[in-house]
C-alpha positions as a printed NumPy array, in Angstrom:
array([[120.567, 101.531, 115.781],
       [117.039, 100.155, 115.861],
       [116.392,  96.461, 115.381],
       [113.265,  94.344, 115.316],
       [109.628,  95.301, 115.101],
       [108.721,  98.581, 116.729],
       [105.413,  99.475, 118.433],
       [103.035, 101.774, 116.561],
       [104.06 , 105.393, 116.443],
       [102.071, 107.335, 119.013],
       [ 99.922, 110.27 , 118.095],
       [ 99.807, 113.483, 120.073],
       [ 97.06 , 112.033, 122.318],
       [ 99.046, 108.848, 123.084],
       [ 97.039, 106.499, 120.864],
       [ 98.433, 104.141, 118.217],
       [ 98.08 , 104.329, 114.432],
       [ 96.019, 102.15 , 112.071],
       [ 97.715, 101.647, 108.703],
       [ 94.483, 100.396, 107.099],
       [ 92.254, 103.422, 107.677],
       [ 95.326, 105.682, 107.968],
       [ 94.34 , 107.273, 111.235],
       [ 94.744, 107.23 , 115.018],
       [ 93.382, 104.32 , 117.029],
       [ 93.269, 103.196, 120.634],
       [ 92.886,  99.552, 119.535],
       [ 95.755,  99.24 , 117.003],
       [ 97.583,  95.893, 117.146],
       [100.393,  94.378, 115.067],
       [ 98.98 ,  92.453, 112.084],
       [101.911,  92.228, 109.662],
       [105.605,  92.943, 109.259],
       [106.88 ,  93.681, 105.76 ],
       [110.449,  92.502, 105.166],
       [112.906,  94.906, 103.535],
       [116.226,  94.29 , 101.811],
       [118.038,  96.273, 104.488],
       [116.996,  97.295, 107.957],
       [114.346,  95.931, 110.293],
       [110.896,  94.868, 109.046],
       [108.234,  97.555, 108.727],
       [105.486,  96.839, 111.247],
       [101.875,  97.343, 110.123],
       [ 99.12 ,  97.915, 112.662],
       [ 95.324,  97.733, 112.36 ],
       [ 92.531,  98.823, 114.698],
       [ 89.79 ,  96.453, 115.876],
       [ 87.189,  97.522, 113.239],
       [ 89.701,  97.225, 110.375],
       [ 90.891,  93.808, 111.639],
       [ 87.313,  92.56 , 111.83 ],
       [ 86.306,  93.908, 108.393],
       [ 89.377,  92.468, 106.674],
       [ 89.878,  89.296, 108.718],
       [ 93.342,  90.38 , 109.87 ],
       [ 94.802,  88.202, 112.64 ],
       [ 96.809,  89.816, 115.447],
       [100.469,  88.791, 115.471],
       [102.555,  88.489, 118.596],
       [104.58 ,  91.649, 119.123],
       [108.335,  91.239, 119.37 ],
       [110.148,  92.952, 122.191],
       [113.688,  94.247, 121.745]])
């Protein structure tokens, strides 16, 4: 059973995923975690350009 915030799902080339531009990124960092009624929070990641454009602060990543 998984608990806590998980790192971004890797793509086939080993990079992370940006939820804002909906594509692969080598600079994706945790910016938000959406709480759900059941199960762990859903982690949302953004790449450096998306964070800068939208003023998204990087959150500390939780380790299991």
